[in-house]
mmCIF file of C-alpha atoms and ligand atoms in Angstrom:
data_model
loop_
_atom_site.group_PDB
_atom_site.id
_atom_site.type_symbol
_atom_site.label_atom_id
_atom_site.label_comp_id
_atom_site.label_asym_id
_atom_site.label_seq_id
_atom_site.Cartn_x
_atom_site.Cartn_y
_atom_site.Cartn_z
ATOM 1 C CA UNK A 264 -3.743 9.934 27.926
ATOM 2 C CA UNK A 265 -2.347 9.276 31.124
ATOM 3 C CA UNK A 266 -2.289 5.209 30.904
ATOM 4 C CA UNK A 267 0.525 3.852 29.335
ATOM 5 C CA UNK A 268 -0.454 2.642 26.017
ATOM 6 C CA UNK A 269 0.154 -1.143 25.686
ATOM 7 C CA UNK A 270 1.614 -0.717 22.149
ATOM 8 C CA UNK A 271 3.940 1.691 23.195
ATOM 9 C CA UNK A 272 7.738 1.131 23.651
ATOM 10 C CA UNK A 273 7.623 1.761 27.478
ATOM 11 C CA UNK A 274 6.227 -1.398 27.683
ATOM 12 C CA UNK A 275 8.454 -3.701 26.306
ATOM 13 C CA UNK A 276 11.331 -3.283 23.708
ATOM 14 C CA UNK A 277 10.325 -5.982 21.040
ATOM 15 C CA UNK A 278 7.723 -8.194 20.249
ATOM 16 C CA UNK A 279 8.629 -11.336 18.648
ATOM 17 C CA UNK A 280 5.441 -13.409 17.436
ATOM 18 C CA UNK A 281 6.025 -17.179 16.794
ATOM 19 C CA UNK A 282 3.679 -18.562 14.195
ATOM 20 C CA UNK A 283 2.183 -21.735 14.007
ATOM 21 C CA UNK A 284 5.543 -23.556 12.509
ATOM 22 C CA UNK A 285 7.569 -21.491 14.919
ATOM 23 C CA UNK A 286 8.460 -19.118 12.333
ATOM 24 C CA UNK A 287 9.493 -15.982 14.044
ATOM 25 C CA UNK A 288 8.005 -12.501 13.202
ATOM 26 C CA UNK A 289 9.790 -9.240 14.745
ATOM 27 C CA UNK A 290 13.152 -10.764 15.146
ATOM 28 C CA UNK A 291 16.200 -11.044 12.844
ATOM 29 C CA UNK A 292 14.566 -12.601 10.092
ATOM 30 C CA UNK A 293 12.951 -10.751 7.383
ATOM 31 C CA UNK A 294 9.695 -12.306 6.722
ATOM 32 C CA UNK A 295 8.557 -12.577 3.359
ATOM 33 C CA UNK A 296 4.298 -13.349 3.145
ATOM 34 C CA UNK A 297 3.309 -13.723 -0.652
ATOM 35 C CA UNK A 298 0.599 -15.301 -2.586
ATOM 36 C CA UNK A 299 -2.233 -14.303 -4.934
ATOM 37 C CA UNK A 300 -5.055 -11.138 -3.193
ATOM 38 C CA UNK A 301 -7.684 -14.021 -3.910
ATOM 39 C CA UNK A 302 -7.728 -17.656 -3.352
ATOM 40 C CA UNK A 303 -9.289 -18.503 -6.611
ATOM 41 C CA UNK A 304 -8.406 -22.367 -7.596
ATOM 42 C CA UNK A 305 -7.229 -25.137 -5.333
ATOM 43 C CA UNK A 306 -4.809 -26.898 -7.917
ATOM 44 C CA UNK A 307 -3.106 -23.377 -8.956
ATOM 45 C CA UNK A 308 -2.675 -22.365 -5.774
ATOM 46 C CA UNK A 309 -1.221 -25.646 -3.964
ATOM 47 C CA UNK A 310 1.311 -25.350 -7.176
ATOM 48 C CA UNK A 311 1.948 -21.570 -6.214
ATOM 49 C CA UNK A 312 2.045 -22.588 -2.414
ATOM 50 C CA UNK A 313 5.056 -24.928 -3.504
ATOM 51 C CA UNK A 314 7.190 -22.804 -6.000
ATOM 52 C CA UNK A 315 6.725 -19.854 -3.055
ATOM 53 C CA UNK A 316 8.060 -22.257 -0.434
ATOM 54 C CA UNK A 317 11.076 -22.965 -2.974
ATOM 55 C CA UNK A 318 12.092 -19.758 -3.299
ATOM 56 C CA UNK A 319 12.322 -18.898 0.476
ATOM 57 C CA UNK A 320 8.614 -17.487 1.408
ATOM 58 C CA UNK A 321 7.775 -18.046 4.861
ATOM 59 C CA UNK A 322 3.575 -17.538 4.675
ATOM 60 C CA UNK A 323 1.447 -18.003 2.263
ATOM 61 C CA UNK A 324 -1.708 -15.074 1.385
ATOM 62 C CA UNK A 325 -4.582 -15.682 0.393
ATOM 63 C CA UNK A 326 -8.391 -13.557 0.374
ATOM 64 C CA UNK A 327 -11.332 -15.600 1.010
ATOM 65 C CA UNK A 328 -13.797 -13.431 2.278
ATOM 66 C CA UNK A 329 -12.571 -10.007 -0.397
ATOM 67 C CA UNK A 330 -13.353 -6.217 0.967
ATOM 68 C CA UNK A 331 -14.179 -4.892 -2.605
ATOM 69 C CA UNK A 332 -14.873 -1.846 -3.487
ATOM 70 C CA UNK A 333 -17.835 -2.701 -5.317
ATOM 71 C CA UNK A 334 -20.545 -5.151 -4.671
ATOM 72 C CA UNK A 335 -20.952 -6.432 -8.151
ATOM 73 C CA UNK A 336 -17.081 -7.537 -7.931
ATOM 74 C CA UNK A 337 -15.572 -11.392 -6.811
ATOM 75 C CA UNK A 338 -16.104 -11.445 -2.970
ATOM 76 C CA UNK A 339 -14.363 -14.257 -2.313
ATOM 77 C CA UNK A 340 -14.704 -17.818 -1.979
ATOM 78 C CA UNK A 341 -15.600 -17.292 1.504
ATOM 79 C CA UNK A 342 -15.507 -21.407 3.317
ATOM 80 C CA UNK A 343 -14.000 -23.235 0.244
ATOM 81 C CA UNK A 344 -11.301 -20.507 -0.318
ATOM 82 C CA UNK A 345 -10.471 -21.028 3.418
ATOM 83 C CA UNK A 346 -10.239 -24.883 3.054
ATOM 84 C CA UNK A 347 -8.503 -24.701 -0.033
ATOM 85 C CA UNK A 348 -5.632 -22.189 1.773
ATOM 86 C CA UNK A 349 -5.511 -24.224 4.411
ATOM 87 C CA UNK A 350 -4.928 -27.099 2.180
ATOM 88 C CA UNK A 351 -1.999 -25.182 -0.040
ATOM 89 C CA UNK A 352 -0.216 -24.007 2.870
ATOM 90 C CA UNK A 353 -0.060 -27.812 4.294
ATOM 91 C CA UNK A 354 0.955 -29.154 1.401
ATOM 92 C CA UNK A 355 3.638 -26.786 0.838
ATOM 93 C CA UNK A 356 4.631 -26.569 4.334
ATOM 94 C CA UNK A 357 3.570 -22.886 4.679
ATOM 95 C CA UNK A 358 1.520 -21.527 7.425
ATOM 96 C CA UNK A 359 -1.214 -19.090 6.218
ATOM 97 C CA UNK A 360 -2.862 -15.717 6.575
ATOM 98 C CA UNK A 361 -5.943 -14.628 5.520
ATOM 99 C CA UNK A 362 -8.469 -11.920 5.978
ATOM 100 C CA UNK A 363 -11.781 -11.366 8.586
ATOM 101 C CA UNK A 364 -13.872 -9.036 7.652
ATOM 102 C CA UNK A 365 -16.919 -9.827 10.248
ATOM 103 C CA UNK A 366 -17.131 -10.810 13.984
ATOM 104 C CA UNK A 367 -19.658 -13.794 12.629
ATOM 105 C CA UNK A 368 -16.659 -15.271 10.471
ATOM 106 C CA UNK A 369 -13.716 -15.721 13.462
ATOM 107 C CA UNK A 370 -14.525 -18.903 14.609
ATOM 108 C CA UNK A 371 -14.541 -20.126 11.153
ATOM 109 C CA UNK A 372 -11.644 -18.494 9.482
ATOM 110 C CA UNK A 373 -9.818 -19.551 13.386
ATOM 111 C CA UNK A 374 -10.430 -23.121 11.826
ATOM 112 C CA UNK A 375 -7.691 -22.571 8.615
ATOM 113 C CA UNK A 376 -5.753 -19.519 9.304
ATOM 114 C CA UNK A 377 -2.662 -19.356 11.234
ATOM 115 C CA UNK A 378 -2.494 -15.430 11.161
ATOM 116 C CA UNK A 379 -5.682 -13.421 10.881
ATOM 117 C CA UNK A 380 -5.638 -10.368 8.778
ATOM 118 C CA UNK A 381 -7.820 -7.190 9.719
ATOM 119 C CA UNK A 382 -7.594 -5.256 6.617
ATOM 120 C CA UNK A 383 -7.536 -1.532 5.928
ATOM 121 C CA UNK A 384 -11.146 -0.950 5.604
ATOM 122 C CA UNK A 385 -11.903 -2.476 8.739
ATOM 123 C CA UNK A 386 -8.594 -0.920 10.964
ATOM 124 C CA UNK A 387 -11.444 1.018 12.789
ATOM 125 C CA UNK A 388 -14.256 -1.529 13.244
ATOM 126 C CA UNK A 389 -13.914 -1.651 16.867
ATOM 127 C CA UNK A 390 -16.135 -4.605 17.935
ATOM 128 C CA UNK A 391 -14.092 -6.833 15.464
ATOM 129 C CA UNK A 392 -10.619 -5.429 16.890
ATOM 130 C CA UNK A 393 -12.099 -6.231 20.340
ATOM 131 C CA UNK A 394 -13.192 -9.707 19.163
ATOM 132 C CA UNK A 395 -9.275 -10.530 17.642
ATOM 133 C CA UNK A 396 -8.307 -9.299 20.598
ATOM 134 C CA UNK A 397 -9.907 -12.414 22.738
ATOM 135 C CA UNK A 398 -8.010 -14.908 20.377
ATOM 136 C CA UNK A 399 -5.062 -16.895 20.829
ATOM 137 C CA UNK A 400 -3.770 -16.086 17.026
ATOM 138 C CA UNK A 401 -1.704 -13.970 15.658
ATOM 139 C CA UNK A 402 -3.212 -10.638 13.957
ATOM 140 C CA UNK A 403 -2.050 -8.432 11.009
ATOM 141 C CA UNK A 404 -3.718 -4.883 11.303
ATOM 142 C CA UNK A 405 -3.240 -2.899 8.418
ATOM 143 C CA UNK A 406 -3.333 0.344 8.175
ATOM 144 C CA UNK A 407 -6.543 2.304 7.379
ATOM 145 C CA UNK A 408 -5.489 4.205 4.288
ATOM 146 C CA UNK A 409 -6.999 7.231 5.677
ATOM 147 C CA UNK A 410 -5.516 6.735 8.783
ATOM 148 C CA UNK A 411 -2.973 8.301 11.064
ATOM 149 C CA UNK A 412 -0.031 6.817 12.683
ATOM 150 C CA UNK A 413 -1.469 7.484 16.260
ATOM 151 C CA UNK A 414 -4.931 6.131 15.215
ATOM 152 C CA UNK A 415 -3.297 3.173 13.835
ATOM 153 C CA UNK A 416 -1.621 2.555 17.074
ATOM 154 C CA UNK A 417 -4.657 2.753 19.052
ATOM 155 C CA UNK A 418 -6.442 0.497 16.524
ATOM 156 C CA UNK A 419 -3.849 -1.983 17.733
ATOM 157 C CA UNK A 420 -4.258 -0.677 21.240
ATOM 158 C CA UNK A 421 -7.599 -2.386 21.211
ATOM 159 C CA UNK A 422 -6.477 -5.435 20.565
ATOM 160 C CA UNK A 423 -3.590 -5.956 22.787
ATOM 161 C CA UNK A 424 -6.365 -4.165 25.420
ATOM 162 C CA UNK A 425 -8.379 -7.583 24.693
ATOM 163 C CA UNK A 426 -5.515 -9.671 25.783
ATOM 164 C CA UNK A 427 -4.011 -10.687 22.237
ATOM 165 C CA UNK A 428 -0.487 -9.142 22.665
ATOM 166 C CA UNK A 429 0.199 -11.436 18.795
ATOM 167 C CA UNK A 430 0.206 -8.245 16.965
ATOM 168 C CA UNK A 431 1.704 -6.973 13.885
ATOM 169 C CA UNK A 432 1.268 -3.922 12.098
ATOM 170 C CA UNK A 433 1.368 -3.359 8.107
ATOM 171 C CA UNK A 434 1.793 -0.487 6.060
ATOM 172 C CA UNK A 435 -0.015 -0.187 3.025
ATOM 173 C CA UNK A 436 0.062 3.169 1.807
ATOM 174 C CA UNK A 437 -2.380 6.133 2.538
ATOM 175 C CA UNK A 438 -4.250 8.007 0.287
ATOM 176 C CA UNK A 439 -2.942 11.031 -1.299
ATOM 177 C CA UNK A 440 -3.302 13.941 -4.016
ATOM 178 C CA UNK A 441 -1.199 11.140 -6.098
ATOM 179 C CA UNK A 442 -2.618 9.230 -8.667
ATOM 180 C CA UNK A 443 -0.047 7.837 -10.096
ATOM 181 C CA UNK A 444 0.280 4.807 -7.546
ATOM 182 C CA UNK A 445 -2.322 3.294 -5.944
ATOM 183 C CA UNK A 446 -1.907 4.793 -2.792
ATOM 184 C CA UNK A 447 1.413 6.409 -1.149
ATOM 185 C CA UNK A 448 3.601 4.556 0.563
ATOM 186 C CA UNK A 449 4.166 6.057 3.932
ATOM 187 C CA UNK A 450 7.958 5.266 4.231
ATOM 188 C CA UNK A 451 8.784 6.920 7.557
ATOM 189 C CA UNK A 452 5.591 5.105 9.446
ATOM 190 C CA UNK A 453 7.655 2.128 9.532
ATOM 191 C CA UNK A 454 10.750 3.645 11.358
ATOM 192 C CA UNK A 455 7.942 5.890 13.104
ATOM 193 C CA UNK A 456 5.883 2.187 14.201
ATOM 194 C CA UNK A 457 9.696 0.871 15.477
ATOM 195 C CA UNK A 458 10.376 4.205 17.824
ATOM 196 C CA UNK A 459 7.091 4.170 19.193
ATOM 197 C CA UNK A 460 6.231 0.549 19.714
ATOM 198 C CA UNK A 461 7.412 -2.861 20.340
ATOM 199 C CA UNK A 462 5.037 -4.553 17.735
ATOM 200 C CA UNK A 463 6.365 -5.707 14.514
ATOM 201 C CA UNK A 464 5.869 -4.232 11.176
ATOM 202 C CA UNK A 465 5.386 -5.336 7.698
ATOM 203 C CA UNK A 466 5.848 -3.309 5.008
ATOM 204 C CA UNK A 467 3.342 -3.988 1.578
ATOM 205 C CA UNK A 468 4.412 -2.391 -1.455
ATOM 206 C CA UNK A 469 1.553 -4.173 -3.318
ATOM 207 C CA UNK A 470 -1.388 -2.403 -2.039
ATOM 208 C CA UNK A 471 0.914 0.771 -1.645
ATOM 209 C CA UNK A 472 1.735 1.034 -5.301
ATOM 210 C CA UNK A 473 -0.626 -1.089 -7.389
ATOM 211 C CA UNK A 474 2.065 -1.134 -10.070
ATOM 212 C CA UNK A 475 4.099 -4.380 -10.443
ATOM 213 C CA UNK A 476 7.507 -2.724 -11.654
ATOM 214 C CA UNK A 477 7.299 -0.446 -8.347
ATOM 215 C CA UNK A 478 6.755 -3.544 -5.967
ATOM 216 C CA UNK A 479 10.413 -4.912 -5.385
ATOM 217 C CA UNK A 480 11.910 -1.090 -5.079
ATOM 218 C CA UNK A 481 9.144 -0.421 -2.223
ATOM 219 C CA UNK A 482 9.553 -3.423 -0.910
ATOM 220 C CA UNK A 483 13.437 -3.187 -0.428
ATOM 221 C CA UNK A 484 13.013 0.489 0.994
ATOM 222 C CA UNK A 485 10.529 -0.844 3.132
ATOM 223 C CA UNK A 486 13.089 -3.367 4.704
ATOM 224 C CA UNK A 487 15.821 -0.526 4.480
ATOM 225 C CA UNK A 488 14.009 1.349 6.211
ATOM 226 C CA UNK A 489 13.286 -1.370 9.233
ATOM 227 C CA UNK A 490 10.402 -3.222 8.322
ATOM 228 C CA UNK A 491 10.247 -6.823 9.855
ATOM 229 C CA UNK A 492 8.972 -7.822 6.592
ATOM 230 C CA UNK A 493 6.629 -7.587 3.418
ATOM 231 C CA UNK A 494 3.488 -8.859 2.404
ATOM 232 C CA UNK A 495 3.688 -9.497 -1.326
ATOM 233 C CA UNK A 496 0.746 -10.532 -4.271
ATOM 234 C CA UNK A 497 1.728 -13.051 -6.791
ATOM 235 C CA UNK A 498 0.200 -14.448 -9.378
ATOM 236 C CA UNK A 499 1.215 -16.766 -12.510
ATOM 237 C CA UNK A 500 -1.443 -15.249 -14.578
ATOM 238 C CA UNK A 501 -2.224 -11.819 -13.582
ATOM 239 C CA UNK A 502 -4.848 -10.941 -16.293
ATOM 240 C CA UNK A 503 -6.355 -13.693 -15.370
ATOM 241 C CA UNK A 504 -6.967 -12.822 -11.374
ATOM 242 C CA UNK A 505 -10.071 -12.382 -10.075
ATOM 243 C CA UNK A 506 -8.658 -9.670 -7.999
ATOM 244 C CA UNK A 507 -5.754 -7.018 -7.516
ATOM 245 C CA UNK A 508 -4.098 -9.182 -10.670
ATOM 246 C CA UNK A 509 -2.791 -5.075 -12.113
ATOM 247 C CA UNK A 510 -0.501 -5.150 -9.136
ATOM 248 C CA UNK A 511 0.370 -9.359 -8.431
ATOM 249 C CA UNK A 512 4.189 -9.768 -9.254
ATOM 250 C CA UNK A 513 4.802 -12.830 -11.377
ATOM 251 C CA UNK A 514 6.526 -15.933 -9.385
ATOM 252 C CA UNK A 515 9.738 -15.353 -11.207
ATOM 253 C CA UNK A 516 10.208 -11.407 -10.219
ATOM 254 C CA UNK A 517 8.988 -12.635 -6.668
ATOM 255 C CA UNK A 518 12.081 -15.135 -6.401
ATOM 256 C CA UNK A 519 14.451 -12.043 -8.125
ATOM 257 C CA UNK A 520 13.174 -9.914 -5.214
ATOM 258 C CA UNK A 521 13.862 -12.690 -2.521
ATOM 259 C CA UNK A 522 17.106 -13.181 -3.650
ATOM 260 C CA UNK A 523 17.866 -9.181 -4.028
ATOM 261 C CA UNK A 524 16.984 -8.995 -0.522
ATOM 262 C CA UNK A 525 19.025 -11.877 0.958
ATOM 263 C CA UNK A 526 21.956 -10.117 -0.675
ATOM 264 C CA UNK A 527 21.528 -7.131 1.396
HETATM 265 C C1 PEP B 622 -5.635 -7.335 0.605
HETATM 266 O O1 PEP B 622 -4.364 -7.571 1.328
HETATM 267 O O2 PEP B 622 -5.491 -8.070 -0.274
HETATM 268 C C2 PEP B 622 -6.296 -6.209 0.959
HETATM 269 C C3 PEP B 622 -7.396 -6.132 0.938
HETATM 270 O O3 PEP B 622 -5.644 -5.278 1.475
HETATM 271 P P1 PEP B 622 -6.289 -3.777 2.121
HETATM 272 O O4 PEP B 622 -6.654 -4.099 3.460
HETATM 273 O O5 PEP B 622 -4.457 -3.082 2.239
HETATM 274 O O6 PEP B 622 -6.478 -3.031 0.804
HETATM 275 MN MN1 MN B 623 -5.193 -7.228 -2.625
#
């Protein structure tokens, strides 16, 4: 490639993204994003959001459009979910992040979300990348579960090339021969991204491990390796969750993790 990549360190030293409530991502703070995999219930989410805010979480997550492996699994509450997420974020004083899976939904999601997430399964949905490149809102781009670091950076390049430089990357594990964990957290991807790119990088130990008992140690490893933040799934009744309950932390486990991160 002859041109200097927009995502590369040759362009700039570091990018700090400012979210709606002025929270900076990519500076000195370790950003903590937490919440359920999917938005499920209004009152429950409002109450959880307040609890997360009180323990020091910076951004509330919750999927309204869920890209599920099986078409018979819960697909998300769609617009109703967006509305609830926004309401919960406002009630708790937290900005919100949610996934957009389709170009046709971008306009709607923009009405409710402070950060748009592009999921692992859509990392190379180039039309979606070009469209989120045209908006003026931060985007979290998850690594495709079978994507190399170069392919991941090129996917981010699509967004920057279309004009949106407010991009953060998220390592969420890649698929390997190992089956004990849901995916394999590529710890070296964190310093590799910091070495190659000015973009902030977030670690997602929930989807990487698929096991709650591994979430805190992997989250701490991500931060130790240079991650600008973590994104963790939290649910009060993991056994009743409509999506990814098996890997969700209880709020008190999340609180313990935050205290441990603050002690570092
Ligand atoms: C999610 O964040 O809930 C999600 C679907 O993640 P991924 O795209 O990494 O699988
Ligand atoms: Mn999930």
